[in-house]
GROMACS .gro file of C-alpha atoms in nm:
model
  212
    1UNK     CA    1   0.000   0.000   0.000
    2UNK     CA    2   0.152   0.324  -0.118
    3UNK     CA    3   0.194   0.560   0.193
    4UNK     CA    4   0.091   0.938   0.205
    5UNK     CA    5   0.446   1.099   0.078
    6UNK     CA    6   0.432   0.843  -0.272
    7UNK     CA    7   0.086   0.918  -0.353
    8UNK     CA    8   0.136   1.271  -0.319
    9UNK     CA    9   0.461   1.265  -0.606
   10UNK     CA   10   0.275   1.056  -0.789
   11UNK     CA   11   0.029   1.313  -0.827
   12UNK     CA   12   0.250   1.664  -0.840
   13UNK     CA   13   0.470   1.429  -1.156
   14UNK     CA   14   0.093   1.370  -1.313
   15UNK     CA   15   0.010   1.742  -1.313
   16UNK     CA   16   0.309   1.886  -1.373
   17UNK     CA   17   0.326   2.053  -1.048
   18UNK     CA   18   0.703   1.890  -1.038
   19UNK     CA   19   0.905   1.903  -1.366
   20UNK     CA   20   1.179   1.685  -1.386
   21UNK     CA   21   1.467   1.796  -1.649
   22UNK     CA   22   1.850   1.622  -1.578
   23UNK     CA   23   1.943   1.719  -1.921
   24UNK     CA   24   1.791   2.053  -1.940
   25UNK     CA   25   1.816   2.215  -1.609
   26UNK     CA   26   1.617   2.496  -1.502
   27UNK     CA   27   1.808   2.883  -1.357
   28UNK     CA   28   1.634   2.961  -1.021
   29UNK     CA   29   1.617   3.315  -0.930
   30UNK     CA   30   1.841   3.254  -0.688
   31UNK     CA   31   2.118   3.162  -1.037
   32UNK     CA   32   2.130   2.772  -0.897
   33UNK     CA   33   2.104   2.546  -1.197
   34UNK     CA   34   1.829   2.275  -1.080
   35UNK     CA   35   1.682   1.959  -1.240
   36UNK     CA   36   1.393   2.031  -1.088
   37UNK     CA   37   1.087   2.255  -1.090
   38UNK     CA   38   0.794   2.297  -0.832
   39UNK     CA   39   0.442   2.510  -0.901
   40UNK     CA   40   0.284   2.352  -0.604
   41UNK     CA   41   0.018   2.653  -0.736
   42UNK     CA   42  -0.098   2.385  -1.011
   43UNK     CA   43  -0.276   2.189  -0.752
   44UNK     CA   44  -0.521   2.428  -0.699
   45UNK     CA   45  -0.710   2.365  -1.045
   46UNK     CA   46  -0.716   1.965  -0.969
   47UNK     CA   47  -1.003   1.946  -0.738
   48UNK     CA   48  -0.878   1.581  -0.656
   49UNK     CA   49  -0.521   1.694  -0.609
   50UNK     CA   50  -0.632   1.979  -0.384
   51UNK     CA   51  -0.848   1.804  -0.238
   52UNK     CA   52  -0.624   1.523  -0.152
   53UNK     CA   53  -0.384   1.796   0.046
   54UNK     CA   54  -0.635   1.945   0.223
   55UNK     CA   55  -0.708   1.668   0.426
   56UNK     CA   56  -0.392   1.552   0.456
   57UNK     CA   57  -0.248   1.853   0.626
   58UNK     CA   58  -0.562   1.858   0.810
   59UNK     CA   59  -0.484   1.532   0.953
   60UNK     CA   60  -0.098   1.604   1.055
   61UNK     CA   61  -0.237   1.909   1.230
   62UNK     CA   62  -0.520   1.713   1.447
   63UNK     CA   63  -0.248   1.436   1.532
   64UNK     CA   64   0.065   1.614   1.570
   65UNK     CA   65  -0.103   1.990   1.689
   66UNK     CA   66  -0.427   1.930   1.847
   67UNK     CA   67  -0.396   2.257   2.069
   68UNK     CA   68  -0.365   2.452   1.763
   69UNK     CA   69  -0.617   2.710   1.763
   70UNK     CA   70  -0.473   2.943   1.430
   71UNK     CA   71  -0.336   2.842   1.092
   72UNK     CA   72  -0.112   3.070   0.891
   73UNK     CA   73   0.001   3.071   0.569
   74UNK     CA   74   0.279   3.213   0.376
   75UNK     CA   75   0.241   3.432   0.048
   76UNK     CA   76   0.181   3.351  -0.216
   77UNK     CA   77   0.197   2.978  -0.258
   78UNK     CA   78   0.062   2.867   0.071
   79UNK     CA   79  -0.220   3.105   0.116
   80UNK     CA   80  -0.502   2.880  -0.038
   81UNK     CA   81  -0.383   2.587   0.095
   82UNK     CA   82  -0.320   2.698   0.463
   83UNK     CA   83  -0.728   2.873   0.412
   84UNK     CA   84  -0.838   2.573   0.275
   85UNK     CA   85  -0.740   2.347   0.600
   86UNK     CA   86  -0.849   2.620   0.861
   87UNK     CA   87  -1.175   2.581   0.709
   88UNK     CA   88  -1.200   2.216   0.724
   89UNK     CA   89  -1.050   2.255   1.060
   90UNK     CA   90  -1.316   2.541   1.170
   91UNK     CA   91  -1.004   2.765   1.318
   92UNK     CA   92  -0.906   3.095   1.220
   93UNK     CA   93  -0.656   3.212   0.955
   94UNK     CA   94  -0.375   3.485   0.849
   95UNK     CA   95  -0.171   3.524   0.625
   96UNK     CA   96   0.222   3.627   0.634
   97UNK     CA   97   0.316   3.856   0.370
   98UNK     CA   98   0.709   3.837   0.234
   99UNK     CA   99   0.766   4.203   0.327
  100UNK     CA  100   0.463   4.441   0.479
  101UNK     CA  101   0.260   4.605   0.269
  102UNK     CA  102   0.399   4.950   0.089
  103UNK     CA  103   0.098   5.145   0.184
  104UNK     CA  104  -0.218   5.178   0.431
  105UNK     CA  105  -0.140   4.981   0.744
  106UNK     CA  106   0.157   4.822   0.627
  107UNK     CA  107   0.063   4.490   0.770
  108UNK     CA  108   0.342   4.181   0.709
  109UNK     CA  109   0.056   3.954   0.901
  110UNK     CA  110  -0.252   3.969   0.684
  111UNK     CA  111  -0.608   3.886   0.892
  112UNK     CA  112  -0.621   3.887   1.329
  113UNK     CA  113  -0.346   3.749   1.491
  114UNK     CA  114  -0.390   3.766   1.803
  115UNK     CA  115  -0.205   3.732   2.146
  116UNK     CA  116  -0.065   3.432   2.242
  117UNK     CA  117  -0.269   3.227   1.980
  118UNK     CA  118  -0.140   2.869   1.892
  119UNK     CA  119  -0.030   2.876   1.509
  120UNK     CA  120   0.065   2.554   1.250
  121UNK     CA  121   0.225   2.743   0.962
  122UNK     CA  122   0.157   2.585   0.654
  123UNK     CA  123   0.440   2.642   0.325
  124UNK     CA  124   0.379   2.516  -0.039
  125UNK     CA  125   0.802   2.451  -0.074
  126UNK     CA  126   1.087   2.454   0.169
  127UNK     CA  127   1.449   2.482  -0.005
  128UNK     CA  128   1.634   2.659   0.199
  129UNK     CA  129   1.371   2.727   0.487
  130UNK     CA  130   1.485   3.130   0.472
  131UNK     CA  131   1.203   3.240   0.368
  132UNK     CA  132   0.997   2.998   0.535
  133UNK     CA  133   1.151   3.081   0.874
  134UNK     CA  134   1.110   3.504   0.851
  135UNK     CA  135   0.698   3.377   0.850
  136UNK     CA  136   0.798   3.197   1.157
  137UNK     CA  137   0.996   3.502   1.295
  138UNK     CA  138   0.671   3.733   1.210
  139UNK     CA  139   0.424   3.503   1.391
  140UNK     CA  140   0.641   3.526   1.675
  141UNK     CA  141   0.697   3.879   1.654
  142UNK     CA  142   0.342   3.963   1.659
  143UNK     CA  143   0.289   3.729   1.965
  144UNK     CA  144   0.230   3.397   1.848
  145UNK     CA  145   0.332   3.107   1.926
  146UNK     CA  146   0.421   2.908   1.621
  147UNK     CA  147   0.344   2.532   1.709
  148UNK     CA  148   0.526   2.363   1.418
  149UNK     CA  149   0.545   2.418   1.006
  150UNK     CA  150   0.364   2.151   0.760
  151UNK     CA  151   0.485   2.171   0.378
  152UNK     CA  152   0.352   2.010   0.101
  153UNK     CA  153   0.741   1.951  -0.012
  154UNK     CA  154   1.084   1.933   0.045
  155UNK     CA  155   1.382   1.946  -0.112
  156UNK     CA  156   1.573   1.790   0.226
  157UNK     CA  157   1.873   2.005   0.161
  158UNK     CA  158   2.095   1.956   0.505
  159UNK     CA  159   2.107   2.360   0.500
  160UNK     CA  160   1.731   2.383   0.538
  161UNK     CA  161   1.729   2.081   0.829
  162UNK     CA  162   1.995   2.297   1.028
  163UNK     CA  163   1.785   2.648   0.964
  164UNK     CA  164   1.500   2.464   1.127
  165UNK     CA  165   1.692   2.292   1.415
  166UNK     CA  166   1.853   2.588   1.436
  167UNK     CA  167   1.464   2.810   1.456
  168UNK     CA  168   1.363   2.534   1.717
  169UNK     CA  169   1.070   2.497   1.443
  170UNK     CA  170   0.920   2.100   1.385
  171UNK     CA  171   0.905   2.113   1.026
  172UNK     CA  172   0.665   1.798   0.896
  173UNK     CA  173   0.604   1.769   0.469
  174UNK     CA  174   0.364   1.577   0.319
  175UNK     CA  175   0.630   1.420   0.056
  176UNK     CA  176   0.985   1.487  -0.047
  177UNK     CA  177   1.251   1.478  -0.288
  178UNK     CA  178   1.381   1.137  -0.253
  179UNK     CA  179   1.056   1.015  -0.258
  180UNK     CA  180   0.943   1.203  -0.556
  181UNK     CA  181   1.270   1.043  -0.742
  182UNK     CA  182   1.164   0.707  -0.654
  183UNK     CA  183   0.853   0.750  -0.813
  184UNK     CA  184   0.916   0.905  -1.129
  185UNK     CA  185   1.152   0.610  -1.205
  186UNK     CA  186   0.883   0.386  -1.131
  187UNK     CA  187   0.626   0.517  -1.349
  188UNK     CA  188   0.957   0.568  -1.580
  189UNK     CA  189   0.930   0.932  -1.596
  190UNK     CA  190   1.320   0.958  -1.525
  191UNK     CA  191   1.583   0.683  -1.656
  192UNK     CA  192   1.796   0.513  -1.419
  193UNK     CA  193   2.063   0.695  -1.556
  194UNK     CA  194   1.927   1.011  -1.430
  195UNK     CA  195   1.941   0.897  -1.054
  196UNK     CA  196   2.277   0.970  -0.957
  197UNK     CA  197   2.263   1.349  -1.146
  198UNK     CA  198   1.949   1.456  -0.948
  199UNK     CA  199   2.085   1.295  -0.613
  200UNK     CA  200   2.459   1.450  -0.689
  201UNK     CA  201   2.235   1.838  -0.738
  202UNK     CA  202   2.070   1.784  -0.378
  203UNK     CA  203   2.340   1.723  -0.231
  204UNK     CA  204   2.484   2.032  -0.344
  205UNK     CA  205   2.242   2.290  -0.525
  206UNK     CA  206   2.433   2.571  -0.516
  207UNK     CA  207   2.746   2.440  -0.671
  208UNK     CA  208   2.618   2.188  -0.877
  209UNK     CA  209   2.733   2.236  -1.238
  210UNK     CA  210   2.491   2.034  -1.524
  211UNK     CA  211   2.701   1.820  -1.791
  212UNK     CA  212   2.720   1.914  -2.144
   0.00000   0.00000   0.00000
């Protein structure tokens, strides 16, 4: 039986939420050449993809944060799906903005935060966990207290593991990058051959140099 983290890379590979490309790498903005490309965005116009996350988060949140009384997500690409569980959960959401607004109130934290509330962040991606962690930082700032981080993916670079250690922040993903190589070889969306390029780029990113 195909656990949670498989059936979810199954289904990013299916809608091209995840784009595989070991011979024709993708530029990140942040210059790294990558193999790899994630729109977690896409599975917002799959009903049964969307779906399918929804109640999956909802369910690490009821077993892992059962005193959580907010959820919060992060701009741009976890703001639906972070709404979409504190609905099915019946709890109140925010929103944490990259930088604060330029004009009126200049909020970072989008919605009523308030005092001491108990908040499950909820990211599309974690790479680095940088940007994921200045959410963090503003939840805290404005006087929550941040109970843990859910993600639909990971990259598991050893960077973003010590960030988080490092945040004291419980980070918990729905599926992953070792996983989602596993199964795009198994539904032969990859070649063996491409194995040891993608693993050699995680290991890596920032360095890693694509053959010609």
């Amino acid at each position: 039986m195909k656990n949670v983290a498989c059936l979810l890379a199954e289904k990013l590979l299916k809608i091209n939420a995840v784009k595989l490309q070991p011979a024709n790498p993708f530029v990140w903005a942040s210059g790294w050449n990558s193999p790899i490309y994630t729109d977690n965005r896409r599975t917002l116009s799959y009903p049964e993809v969307r779906n399918f996350i929804k109640v999956e988060l909802a369910r690490l949140v009821l077993e892992n944060f059962p005193e959580a009384d907010a959820i919060a997500g992060v701009a741009t690409g976890a703001i639906a799906q972070g709404a979409l569980v504190a609905d099915m959960l019946n709890l109140p959401f925010v929103y944490i903005r990259s930088t604060p607004k330029d004009h009126g109130l200049e909020n970072l934290i989008e919605g009523d935060l308030r005092q001491g509330q108990k908040v499950v962040v909820i990211e599309d991606l974690v790479s680095t966990g940088k940007s994921s962690l200045k959410a963090v930082e503003a939840v805290r700032n404005a006087g929550g207290e941040v109970l843990g981080m859910l993600a639909l993916f990971t990259y598991g670079f050893d960077l973003a593991d010590a960030n988080f250690e490092k945040a004291g922040v419980r980070l918990m993903t729905l599926s992953n990058y070792n996983t989602l190589i596993e199964a795009a070889l198994k539904t032969k969306y990859i070649a063996e051959s491409d194995v040891e390029t993608l693993q050699c780029w995680r290991h890596d990113p920032a360095n890693w140099v694509p053959e010609r």
